[in-house]
Short mmCIF file of C-alpha atoms in Angstrom, two decimals:
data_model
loop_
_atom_site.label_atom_id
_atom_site.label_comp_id
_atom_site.label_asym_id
_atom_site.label_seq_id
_atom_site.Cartn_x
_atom_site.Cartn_y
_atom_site.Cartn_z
CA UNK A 1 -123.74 109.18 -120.53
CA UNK A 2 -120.05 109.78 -120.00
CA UNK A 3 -117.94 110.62 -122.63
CA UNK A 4 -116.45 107.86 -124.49
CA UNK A 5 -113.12 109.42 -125.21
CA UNK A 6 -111.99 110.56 -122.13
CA UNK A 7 -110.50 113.55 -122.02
CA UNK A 8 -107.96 114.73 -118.54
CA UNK A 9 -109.61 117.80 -117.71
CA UNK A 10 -106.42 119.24 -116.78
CA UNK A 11 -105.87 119.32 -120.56
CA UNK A 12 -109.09 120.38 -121.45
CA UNK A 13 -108.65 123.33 -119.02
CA UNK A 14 -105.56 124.21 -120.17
CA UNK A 15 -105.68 124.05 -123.97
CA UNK A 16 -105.39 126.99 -125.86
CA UNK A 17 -106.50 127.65 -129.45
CA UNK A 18 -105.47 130.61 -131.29
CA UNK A 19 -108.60 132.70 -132.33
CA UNK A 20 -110.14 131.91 -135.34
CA UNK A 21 -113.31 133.82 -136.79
CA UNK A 22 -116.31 131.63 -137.27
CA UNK A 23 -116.90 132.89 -140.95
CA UNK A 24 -113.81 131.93 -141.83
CA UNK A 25 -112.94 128.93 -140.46
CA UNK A 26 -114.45 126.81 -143.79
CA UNK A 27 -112.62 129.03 -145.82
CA UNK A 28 -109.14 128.23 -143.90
CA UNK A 29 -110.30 124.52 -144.17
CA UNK A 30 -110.73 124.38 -147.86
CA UNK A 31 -107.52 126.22 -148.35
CA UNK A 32 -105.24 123.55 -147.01
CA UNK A 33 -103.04 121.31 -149.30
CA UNK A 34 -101.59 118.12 -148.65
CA UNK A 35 -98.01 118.64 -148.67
CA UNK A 36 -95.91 116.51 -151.22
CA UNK A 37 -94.65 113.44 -150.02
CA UNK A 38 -90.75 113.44 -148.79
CA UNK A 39 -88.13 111.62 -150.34
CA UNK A 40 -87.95 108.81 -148.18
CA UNK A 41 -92.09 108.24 -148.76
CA UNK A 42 -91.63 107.72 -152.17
CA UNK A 43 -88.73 105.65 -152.35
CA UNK A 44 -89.53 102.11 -151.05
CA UNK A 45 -88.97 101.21 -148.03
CA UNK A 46 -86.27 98.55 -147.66
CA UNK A 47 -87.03 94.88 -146.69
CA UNK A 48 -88.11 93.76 -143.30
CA UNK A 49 -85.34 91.79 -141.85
CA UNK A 50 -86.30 88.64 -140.41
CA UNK A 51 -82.99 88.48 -137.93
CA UNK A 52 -81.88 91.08 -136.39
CA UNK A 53 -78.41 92.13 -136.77
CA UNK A 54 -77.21 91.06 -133.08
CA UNK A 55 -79.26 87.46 -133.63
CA UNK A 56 -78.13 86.09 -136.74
CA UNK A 57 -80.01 82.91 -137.63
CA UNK A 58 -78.06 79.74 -136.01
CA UNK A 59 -78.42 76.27 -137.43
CA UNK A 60 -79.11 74.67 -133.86
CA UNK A 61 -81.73 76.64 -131.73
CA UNK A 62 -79.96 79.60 -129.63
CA UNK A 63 -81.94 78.97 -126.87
CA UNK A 64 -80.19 75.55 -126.46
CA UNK A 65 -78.04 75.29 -123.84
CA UNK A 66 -75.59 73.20 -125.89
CA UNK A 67 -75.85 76.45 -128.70
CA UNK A 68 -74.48 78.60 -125.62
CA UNK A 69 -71.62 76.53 -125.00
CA UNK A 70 -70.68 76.04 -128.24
CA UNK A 71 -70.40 79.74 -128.89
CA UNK A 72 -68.68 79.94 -125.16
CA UNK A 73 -65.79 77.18 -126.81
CA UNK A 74 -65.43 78.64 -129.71
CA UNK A 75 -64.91 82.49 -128.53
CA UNK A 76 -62.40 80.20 -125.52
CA UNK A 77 -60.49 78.38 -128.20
CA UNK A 78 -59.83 81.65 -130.27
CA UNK A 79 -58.66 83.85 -127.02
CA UNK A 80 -56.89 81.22 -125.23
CA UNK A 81 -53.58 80.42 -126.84
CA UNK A 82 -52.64 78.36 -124.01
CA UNK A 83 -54.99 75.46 -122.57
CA UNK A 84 -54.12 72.27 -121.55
CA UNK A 85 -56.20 69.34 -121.69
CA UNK A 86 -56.87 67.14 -118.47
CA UNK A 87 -58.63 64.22 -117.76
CA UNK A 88 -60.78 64.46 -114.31
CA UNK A 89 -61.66 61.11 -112.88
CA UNK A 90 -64.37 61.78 -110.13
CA UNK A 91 -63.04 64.59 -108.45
CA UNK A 92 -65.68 65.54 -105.76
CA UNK A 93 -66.51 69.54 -105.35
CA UNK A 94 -64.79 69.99 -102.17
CA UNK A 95 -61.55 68.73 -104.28
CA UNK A 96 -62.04 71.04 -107.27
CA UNK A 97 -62.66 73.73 -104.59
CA UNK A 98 -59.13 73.67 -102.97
CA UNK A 99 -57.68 72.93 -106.23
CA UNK A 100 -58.36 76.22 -107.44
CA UNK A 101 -57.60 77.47 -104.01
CA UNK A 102 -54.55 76.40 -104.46
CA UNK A 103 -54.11 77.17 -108.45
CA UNK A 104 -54.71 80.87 -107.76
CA UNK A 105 -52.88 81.23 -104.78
CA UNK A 106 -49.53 79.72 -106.57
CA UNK A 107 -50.42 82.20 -109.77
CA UNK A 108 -50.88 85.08 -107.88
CA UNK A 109 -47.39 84.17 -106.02
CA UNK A 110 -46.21 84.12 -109.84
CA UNK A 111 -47.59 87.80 -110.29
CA UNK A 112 -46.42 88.89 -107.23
CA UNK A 113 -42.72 88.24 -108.35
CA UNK A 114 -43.48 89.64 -111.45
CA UNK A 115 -44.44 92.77 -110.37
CA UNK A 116 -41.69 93.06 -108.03
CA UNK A 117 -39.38 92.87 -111.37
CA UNK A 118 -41.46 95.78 -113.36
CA UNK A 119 -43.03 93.35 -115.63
CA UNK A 120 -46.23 94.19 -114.88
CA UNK A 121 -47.82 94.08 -118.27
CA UNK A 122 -47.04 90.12 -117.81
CA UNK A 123 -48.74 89.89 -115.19
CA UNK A 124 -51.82 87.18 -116.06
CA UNK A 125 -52.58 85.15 -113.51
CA UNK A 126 -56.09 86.24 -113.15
CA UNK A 127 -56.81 85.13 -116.43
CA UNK A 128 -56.14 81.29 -115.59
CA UNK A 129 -58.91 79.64 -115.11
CA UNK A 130 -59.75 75.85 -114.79
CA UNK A 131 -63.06 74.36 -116.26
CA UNK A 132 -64.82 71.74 -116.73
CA UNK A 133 -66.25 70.96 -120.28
CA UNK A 134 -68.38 69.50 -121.90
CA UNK A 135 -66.47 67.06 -124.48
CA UNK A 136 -68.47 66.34 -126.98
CA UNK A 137 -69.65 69.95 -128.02
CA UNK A 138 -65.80 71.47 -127.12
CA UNK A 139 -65.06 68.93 -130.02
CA UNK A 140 -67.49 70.42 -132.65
CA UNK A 141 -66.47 73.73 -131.56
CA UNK A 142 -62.42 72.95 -131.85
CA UNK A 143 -63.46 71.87 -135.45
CA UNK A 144 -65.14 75.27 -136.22
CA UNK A 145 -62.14 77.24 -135.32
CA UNK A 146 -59.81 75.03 -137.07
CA UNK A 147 -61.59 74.49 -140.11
CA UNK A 148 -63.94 77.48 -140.73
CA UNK A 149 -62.54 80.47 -142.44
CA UNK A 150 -65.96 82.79 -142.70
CA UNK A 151 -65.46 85.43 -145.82
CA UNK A 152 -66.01 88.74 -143.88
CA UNK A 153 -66.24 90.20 -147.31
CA UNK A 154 -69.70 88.45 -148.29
CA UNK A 155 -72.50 90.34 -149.15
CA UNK A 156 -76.22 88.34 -148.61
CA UNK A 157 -77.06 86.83 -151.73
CA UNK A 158 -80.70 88.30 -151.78
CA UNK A 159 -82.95 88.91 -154.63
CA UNK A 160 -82.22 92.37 -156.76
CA UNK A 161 -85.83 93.46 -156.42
CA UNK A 162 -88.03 93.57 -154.06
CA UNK A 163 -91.65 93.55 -153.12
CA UNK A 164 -91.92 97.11 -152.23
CA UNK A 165 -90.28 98.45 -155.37
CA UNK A 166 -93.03 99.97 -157.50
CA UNK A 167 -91.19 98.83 -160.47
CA UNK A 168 -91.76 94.80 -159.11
CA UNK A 169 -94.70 93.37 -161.14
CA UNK A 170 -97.08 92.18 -158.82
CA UNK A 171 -99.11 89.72 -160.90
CA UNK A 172 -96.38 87.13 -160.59
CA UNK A 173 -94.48 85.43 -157.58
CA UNK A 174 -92.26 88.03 -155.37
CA UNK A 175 -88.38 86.58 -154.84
CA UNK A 176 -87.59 85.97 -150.90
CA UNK A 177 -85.92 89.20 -149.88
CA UNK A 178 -83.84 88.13 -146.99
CA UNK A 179 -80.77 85.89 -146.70
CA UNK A 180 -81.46 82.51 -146.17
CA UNK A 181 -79.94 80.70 -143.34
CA UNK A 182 -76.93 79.41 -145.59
CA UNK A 183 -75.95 82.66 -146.71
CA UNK A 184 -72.22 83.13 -146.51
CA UNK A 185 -72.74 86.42 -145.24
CA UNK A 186 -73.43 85.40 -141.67
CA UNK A 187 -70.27 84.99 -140.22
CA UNK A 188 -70.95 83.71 -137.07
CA UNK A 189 -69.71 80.20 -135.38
CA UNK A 190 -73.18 79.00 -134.95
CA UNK A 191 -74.18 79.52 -138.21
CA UNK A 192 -75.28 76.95 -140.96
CA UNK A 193 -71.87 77.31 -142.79
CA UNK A 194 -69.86 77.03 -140.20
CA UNK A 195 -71.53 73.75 -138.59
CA UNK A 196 -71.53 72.58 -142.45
CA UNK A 197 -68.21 73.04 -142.89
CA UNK A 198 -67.21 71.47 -139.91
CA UNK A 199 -69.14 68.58 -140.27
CA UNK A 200 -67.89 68.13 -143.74
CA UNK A 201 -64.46 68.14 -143.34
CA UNK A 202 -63.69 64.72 -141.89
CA UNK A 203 -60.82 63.88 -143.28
CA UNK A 204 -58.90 67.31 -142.11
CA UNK A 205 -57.13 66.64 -138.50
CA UNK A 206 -56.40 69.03 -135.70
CA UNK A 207 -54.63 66.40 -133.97
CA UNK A 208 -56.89 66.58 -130.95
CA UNK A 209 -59.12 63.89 -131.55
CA UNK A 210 -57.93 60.84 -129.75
CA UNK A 211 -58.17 63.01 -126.40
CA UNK A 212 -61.55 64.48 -126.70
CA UNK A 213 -63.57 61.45 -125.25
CA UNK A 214 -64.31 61.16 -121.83
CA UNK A 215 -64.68 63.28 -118.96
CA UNK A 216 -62.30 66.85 -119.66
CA UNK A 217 -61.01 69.86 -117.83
CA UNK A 218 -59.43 72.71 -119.60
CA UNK A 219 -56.67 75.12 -117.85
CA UNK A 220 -56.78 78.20 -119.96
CA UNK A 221 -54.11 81.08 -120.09
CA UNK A 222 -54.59 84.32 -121.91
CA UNK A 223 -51.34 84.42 -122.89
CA UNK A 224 -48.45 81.87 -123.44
CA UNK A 225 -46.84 82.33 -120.12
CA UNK A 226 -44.07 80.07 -119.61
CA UNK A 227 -43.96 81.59 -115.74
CA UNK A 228 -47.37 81.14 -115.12
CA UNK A 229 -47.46 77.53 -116.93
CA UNK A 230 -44.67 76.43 -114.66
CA UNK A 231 -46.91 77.06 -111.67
CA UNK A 232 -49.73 76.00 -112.64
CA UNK A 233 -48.22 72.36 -113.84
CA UNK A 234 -46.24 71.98 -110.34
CA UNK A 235 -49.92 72.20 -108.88
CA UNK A 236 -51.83 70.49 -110.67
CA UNK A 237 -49.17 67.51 -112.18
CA UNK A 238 -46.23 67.51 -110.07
CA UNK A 239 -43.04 65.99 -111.42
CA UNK A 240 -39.72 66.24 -109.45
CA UNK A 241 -36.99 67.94 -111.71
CA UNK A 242 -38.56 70.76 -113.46
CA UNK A 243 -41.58 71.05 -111.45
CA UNK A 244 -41.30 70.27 -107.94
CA UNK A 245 -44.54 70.18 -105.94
CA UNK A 246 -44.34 73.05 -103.08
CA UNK A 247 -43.35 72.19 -99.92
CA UNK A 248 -45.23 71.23 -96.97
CA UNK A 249 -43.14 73.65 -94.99
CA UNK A 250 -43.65 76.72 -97.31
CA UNK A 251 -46.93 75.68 -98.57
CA UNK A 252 -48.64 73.41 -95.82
CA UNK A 253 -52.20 73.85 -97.04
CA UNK A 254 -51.32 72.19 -100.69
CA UNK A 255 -50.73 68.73 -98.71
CA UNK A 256 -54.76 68.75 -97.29
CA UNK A 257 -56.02 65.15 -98.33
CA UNK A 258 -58.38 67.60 -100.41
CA UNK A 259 -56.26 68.84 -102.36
CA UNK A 260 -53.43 65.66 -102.63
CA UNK A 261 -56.72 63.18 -103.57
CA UNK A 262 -57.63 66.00 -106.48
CA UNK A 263 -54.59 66.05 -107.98
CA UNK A 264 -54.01 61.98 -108.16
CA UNK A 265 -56.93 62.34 -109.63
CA UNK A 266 -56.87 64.85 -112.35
CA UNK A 267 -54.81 63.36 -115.29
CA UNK A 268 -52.63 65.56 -117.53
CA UNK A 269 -53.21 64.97 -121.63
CA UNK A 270 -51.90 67.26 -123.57
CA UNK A 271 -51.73 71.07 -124.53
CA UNK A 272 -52.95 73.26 -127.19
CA UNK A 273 -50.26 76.11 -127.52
CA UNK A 274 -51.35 78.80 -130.62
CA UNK A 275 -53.25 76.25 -132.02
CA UNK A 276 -50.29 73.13 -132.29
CA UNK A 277 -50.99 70.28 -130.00
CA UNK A 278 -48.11 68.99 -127.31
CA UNK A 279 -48.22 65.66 -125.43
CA UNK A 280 -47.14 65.79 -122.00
CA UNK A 281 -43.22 66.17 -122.99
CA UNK A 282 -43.96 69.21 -125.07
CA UNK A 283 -45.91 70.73 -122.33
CA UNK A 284 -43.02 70.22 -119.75
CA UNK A 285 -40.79 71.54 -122.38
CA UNK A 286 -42.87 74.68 -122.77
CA UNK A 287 -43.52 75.17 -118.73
CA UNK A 288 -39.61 74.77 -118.40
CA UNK A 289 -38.46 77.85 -120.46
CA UNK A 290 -36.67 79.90 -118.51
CA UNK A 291 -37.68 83.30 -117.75
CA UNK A 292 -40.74 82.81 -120.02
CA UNK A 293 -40.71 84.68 -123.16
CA UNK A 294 -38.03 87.44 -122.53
CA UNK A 295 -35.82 84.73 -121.91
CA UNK A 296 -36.32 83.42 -125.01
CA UNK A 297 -36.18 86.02 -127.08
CA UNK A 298 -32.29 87.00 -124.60
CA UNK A 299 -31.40 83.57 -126.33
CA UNK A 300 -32.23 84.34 -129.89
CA UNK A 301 -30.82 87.59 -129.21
CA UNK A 302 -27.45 86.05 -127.83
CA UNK A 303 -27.54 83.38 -130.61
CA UNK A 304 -28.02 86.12 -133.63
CA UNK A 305 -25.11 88.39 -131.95
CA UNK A 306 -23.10 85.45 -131.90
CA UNK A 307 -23.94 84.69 -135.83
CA UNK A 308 -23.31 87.88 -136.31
CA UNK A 309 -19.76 88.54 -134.61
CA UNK A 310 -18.75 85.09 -136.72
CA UNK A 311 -20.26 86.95 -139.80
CA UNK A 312 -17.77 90.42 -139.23
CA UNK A 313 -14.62 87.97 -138.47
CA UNK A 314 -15.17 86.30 -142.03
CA UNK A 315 -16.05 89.57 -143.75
CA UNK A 316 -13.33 91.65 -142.05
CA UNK A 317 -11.07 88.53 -143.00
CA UNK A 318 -10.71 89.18 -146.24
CA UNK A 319 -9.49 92.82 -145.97
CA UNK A 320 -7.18 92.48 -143.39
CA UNK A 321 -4.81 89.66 -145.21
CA UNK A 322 -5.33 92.44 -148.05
CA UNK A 323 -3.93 95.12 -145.68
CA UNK A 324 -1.42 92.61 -144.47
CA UNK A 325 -0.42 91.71 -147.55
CA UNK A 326 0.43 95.36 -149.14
CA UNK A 327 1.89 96.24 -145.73
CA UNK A 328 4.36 93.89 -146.45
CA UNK A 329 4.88 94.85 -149.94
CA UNK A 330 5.17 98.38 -148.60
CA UNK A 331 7.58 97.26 -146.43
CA UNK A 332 9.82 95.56 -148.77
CA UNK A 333 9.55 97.93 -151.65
CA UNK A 334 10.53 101.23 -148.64
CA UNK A 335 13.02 98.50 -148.30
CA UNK A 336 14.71 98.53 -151.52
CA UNK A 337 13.89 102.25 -152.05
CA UNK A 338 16.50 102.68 -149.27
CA UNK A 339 19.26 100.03 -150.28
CA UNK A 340 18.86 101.87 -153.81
CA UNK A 341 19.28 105.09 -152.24
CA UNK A 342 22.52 103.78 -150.37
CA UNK A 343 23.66 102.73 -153.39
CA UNK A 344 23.40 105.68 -155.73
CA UNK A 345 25.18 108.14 -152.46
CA UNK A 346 28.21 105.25 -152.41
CA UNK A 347 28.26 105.40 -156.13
CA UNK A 348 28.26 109.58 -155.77
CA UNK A 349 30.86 109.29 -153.09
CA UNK B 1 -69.12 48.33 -112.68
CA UNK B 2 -68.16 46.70 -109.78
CA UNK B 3 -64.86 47.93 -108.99
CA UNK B 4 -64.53 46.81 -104.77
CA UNK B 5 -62.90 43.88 -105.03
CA UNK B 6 -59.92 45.16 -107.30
CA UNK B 7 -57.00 46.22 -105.42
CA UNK B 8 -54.47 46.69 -108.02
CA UNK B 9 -55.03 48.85 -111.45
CA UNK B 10 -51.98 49.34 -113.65
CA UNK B 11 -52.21 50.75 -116.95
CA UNK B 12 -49.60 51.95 -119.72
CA UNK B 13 -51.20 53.93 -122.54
CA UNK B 14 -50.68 56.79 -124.48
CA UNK B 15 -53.50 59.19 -124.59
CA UNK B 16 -52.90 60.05 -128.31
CA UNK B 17 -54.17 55.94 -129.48
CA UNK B 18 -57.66 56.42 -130.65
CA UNK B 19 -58.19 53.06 -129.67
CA UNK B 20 -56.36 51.83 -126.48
CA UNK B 21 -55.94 55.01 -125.15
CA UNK B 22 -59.87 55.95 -124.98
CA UNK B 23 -60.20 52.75 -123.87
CA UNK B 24 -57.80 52.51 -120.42
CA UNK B 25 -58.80 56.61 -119.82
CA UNK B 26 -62.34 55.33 -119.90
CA UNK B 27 -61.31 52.66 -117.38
CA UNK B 28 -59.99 55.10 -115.19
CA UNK B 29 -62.82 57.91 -114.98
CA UNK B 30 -65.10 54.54 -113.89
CA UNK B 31 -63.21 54.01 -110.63
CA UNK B 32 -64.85 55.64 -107.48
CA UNK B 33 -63.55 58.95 -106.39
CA UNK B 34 -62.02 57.35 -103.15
CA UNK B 35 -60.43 54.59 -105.49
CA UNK B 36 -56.99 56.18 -104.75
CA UNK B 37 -57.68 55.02 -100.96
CA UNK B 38 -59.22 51.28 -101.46
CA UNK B 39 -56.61 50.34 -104.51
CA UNK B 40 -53.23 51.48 -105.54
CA UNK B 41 -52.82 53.08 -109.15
CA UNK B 42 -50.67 53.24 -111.27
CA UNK B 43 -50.50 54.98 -114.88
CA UNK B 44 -48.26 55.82 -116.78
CA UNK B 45 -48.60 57.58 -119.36
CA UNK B 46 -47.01 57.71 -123.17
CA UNK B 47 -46.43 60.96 -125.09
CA UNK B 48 -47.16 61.22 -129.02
CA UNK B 49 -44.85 59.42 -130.85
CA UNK B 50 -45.26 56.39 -128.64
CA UNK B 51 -48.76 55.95 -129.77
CA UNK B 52 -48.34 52.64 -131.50
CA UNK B 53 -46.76 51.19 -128.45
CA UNK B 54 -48.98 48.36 -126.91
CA UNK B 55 -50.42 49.58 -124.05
CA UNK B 56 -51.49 47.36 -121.26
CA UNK B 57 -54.14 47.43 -118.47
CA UNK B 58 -53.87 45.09 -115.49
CA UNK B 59 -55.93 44.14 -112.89
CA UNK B 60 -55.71 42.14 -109.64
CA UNK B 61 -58.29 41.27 -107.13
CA UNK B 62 -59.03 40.64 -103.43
CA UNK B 63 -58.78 36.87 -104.20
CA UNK B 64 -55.29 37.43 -105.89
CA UNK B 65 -56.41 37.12 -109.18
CA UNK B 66 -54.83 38.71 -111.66
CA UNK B 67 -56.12 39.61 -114.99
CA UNK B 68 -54.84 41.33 -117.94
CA UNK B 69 -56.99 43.37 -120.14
CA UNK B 70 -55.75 43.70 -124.28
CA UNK B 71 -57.14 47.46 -125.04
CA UNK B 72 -55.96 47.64 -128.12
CA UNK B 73 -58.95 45.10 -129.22
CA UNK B 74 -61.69 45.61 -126.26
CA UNK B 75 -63.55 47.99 -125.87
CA UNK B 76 -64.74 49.34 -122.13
CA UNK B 77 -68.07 47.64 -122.34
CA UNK B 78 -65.87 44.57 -122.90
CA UNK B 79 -64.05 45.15 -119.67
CA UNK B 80 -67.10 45.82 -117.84
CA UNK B 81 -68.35 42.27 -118.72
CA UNK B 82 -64.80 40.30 -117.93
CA UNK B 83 -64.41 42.67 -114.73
CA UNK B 84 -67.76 42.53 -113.34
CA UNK B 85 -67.67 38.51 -114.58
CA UNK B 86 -65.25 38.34 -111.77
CA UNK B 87 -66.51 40.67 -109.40
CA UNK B 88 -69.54 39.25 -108.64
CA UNK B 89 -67.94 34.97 -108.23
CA UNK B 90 -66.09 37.36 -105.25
CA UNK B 91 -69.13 39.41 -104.34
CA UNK B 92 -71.00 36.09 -103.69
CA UNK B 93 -68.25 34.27 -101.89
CA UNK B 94 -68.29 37.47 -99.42
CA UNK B 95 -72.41 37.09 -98.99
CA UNK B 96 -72.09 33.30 -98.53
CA UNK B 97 -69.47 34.16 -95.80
CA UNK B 98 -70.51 36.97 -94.04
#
């Protein structure tokens, strides 16, 4: 019969064992202590955790596509301070294609110019990106980020003791050692808090809710870009003033029927900028600052020195009538000084 | 819905109405996507502080009908009913004559 433990023979060859006498080998054997245990044996050994630390529990199943997307909105709505809303009725996939053809071609033009001014740390065109959502969970997930402030300070509210403490008497029933699933520790969007709290909070408004019904692309920026915004808008919802439509000369391709039928058809709402909502005025009014936000801050700047060269007139004001003032008096007393002094050499003479 | 024998849609809303402007943005994502080449739209739309303005939907037809919708009281499976109420008196009229 074969051995049952099988053994590689290249091991068996090679193993060496150090020499030990045959008399004394029991004597060796009976010689040998257990060492004492270490320091982490004897201590207990803390708590299994039931969720890992990178899968927190969720309140809807993860493996949900709608928990994906809800995580995907949430982590969009917190880096995107610029989206607008649209409304796309029907647009077929060869129309969304040269739309964003035609999106990314006009924001890289944007770039372009921008780097040919040395502002290339505003350069953010590749960021833009058009999507189509899914309404009804980019709803629930706007009301997370609005309304749910997680306390990043929380500590799991589990039980002092635990099972594997030696001091835990065993006779009775052992406390749950692991946060539940409500535990304000997790601070995660798709946890049971934070769907809790959103739900709960009907009455607060973001002042997004009339919009999000019905079928709803967003346009999201990843940073507030006047530039960019003004390109993007004269694509995608053309108005003559502020935001022509390109060309057909300098931009033939933007009048395909693709492209023109897309953008009758896509339907501007409304923007979120740093979390304030716009109607389509606001919007326009964003898009149209000039020179994005350098300009604006050239303005402030211009409007403060202004303030400020009013502020030095007043203040300097006040001591120049004062200088005036005993100038004068200087004048007229050096004045009299010398009629006196005519008088007193006539009176000598 | 049946939306071949309209020719005309012309609506005035503003998106920010819970009410009428759901309802006539509802309207409009149930038109074909080659609606733009069988009927002319129009829309106009309101910002934010005109939310309380009545908005208005109107329709006309291949018969010359015209009707006019009140969104601030139905609701879009109302308009399905009155359009496709319509719709099919027309739809029949074109079987019975072709």
């Amino acid at each position: 019969m074969p051995p049952r433990i099988r053994l590689r023979t290249q091991d068996v060859l090679t193993r060496r064992t150090d020499y030990i006498c045959l008399s004394c080998r029991h004597t060796y054997a009976s010689l040998a202590t257990t060492p004492a245990p270490s320091l982490s044996q004897t201590t207990p050994a803390p708590p299994i955790h039931r969720h890992p630390r990178n899968q927190p529990p969720s309140y809807k199943p993860p493996e949900f596509r709608k928990s994906q997307l809800h995580r995907q909105y949430q982590s969009l709505l917190r880096s995107a301070p610029l989206m607008l809303i649209f409304q796309h009725n029907n647009l077929k996939s060869t129309e969304w294609m040269a739309i964003r053809r035609e999106l990314a071609s006009a924001l890289r033009k944007v770039d372009e110019d921008l780097a040919g001014q040395g502002k290339q740390d505003l350069m953010a065109g590749d960021g833009v990106k058009i999507q189509v959502i899914q309404t009804g969970i980019f709803a629930s997930a706007l009301r997370v980020v609005e309304f749910w402030n997680p306390d990043f300070s929380a500590k799991p509210q589990v039980a002092e003791i635990h099972p594997t403490d030696p001091a835990t008497p065993t006779s009775g029933p052992v406390p749950a050692t692991t946060a539940t699933p409500t535990d304000p520790a997790f601070t995660h969007g798709l946890s049971t808090s934070a769907y809790l709290t959103a739900k709960k909070n009907r009455r607060l408004k973001h002042g997004l809710e009339p919009l999000l019904s019905g079928p709803l692309a967003l346009l999201t920026f990843p940073t507030v870009t006047p530039q960019h915004l003004k390109a993007a808008l004269s694509i995608l919802s053309p108005s003559p003033p502020n935001f022509p439509a390109p060309r057909r000369r300098t931009n033939p391709s933007y009048h395909e029927p693709a492209v023109q039928n897309g953008v009758q058809k896509l339907m501007l709402l409304a923007a979120r900028v740093e979390g304030r909502v716009f109607d389509l005025e606001g919007t326009r009014w964003v898009g149209k600052i000039e020179g994005g936000l350098d300009g604006l801050r050239g303005q402030l700047v211009a409007m403060l020195r202004s303030v400020g060269a009013g502020i030095t007139n007043t203040l300097e004001a006040a001591s120049r009538s004062l200088y005036v003032t005993v100038e004068g008096r200087r004048g007229m007393m050096e004045e009299e000084e010398e009629e006196k002094g005519q008088g007193v050499t006539e009176a000598g003479q | 819905m049946l939306t071949k024998f309209i020719t005309s849609v012309s609506a005035r809303f503003s998106p920010f109405n819970s009410r009428s402007g759901k309802t006539a943005r509802n309207f409009l994502a149930l038109l074909p996507p080659n609606a733009r080449s069988t009927m002319t739209i129009d829309v106009q739309m309101l910002g934010r502080n005109a939310a309380a303005e009545p908005a208005s939907l109107a329709l006309k037809f291949k018969d010359g009908k015209e009707m006019s919708l009140d969104i601030e009281k139905m609701k879009i499976k109302d308009i399905q009913v009155e359009v496709d109420r319509h719709s099919r008196v027309l739809r029949r009229k074109e079987e019975l004559a072709g």
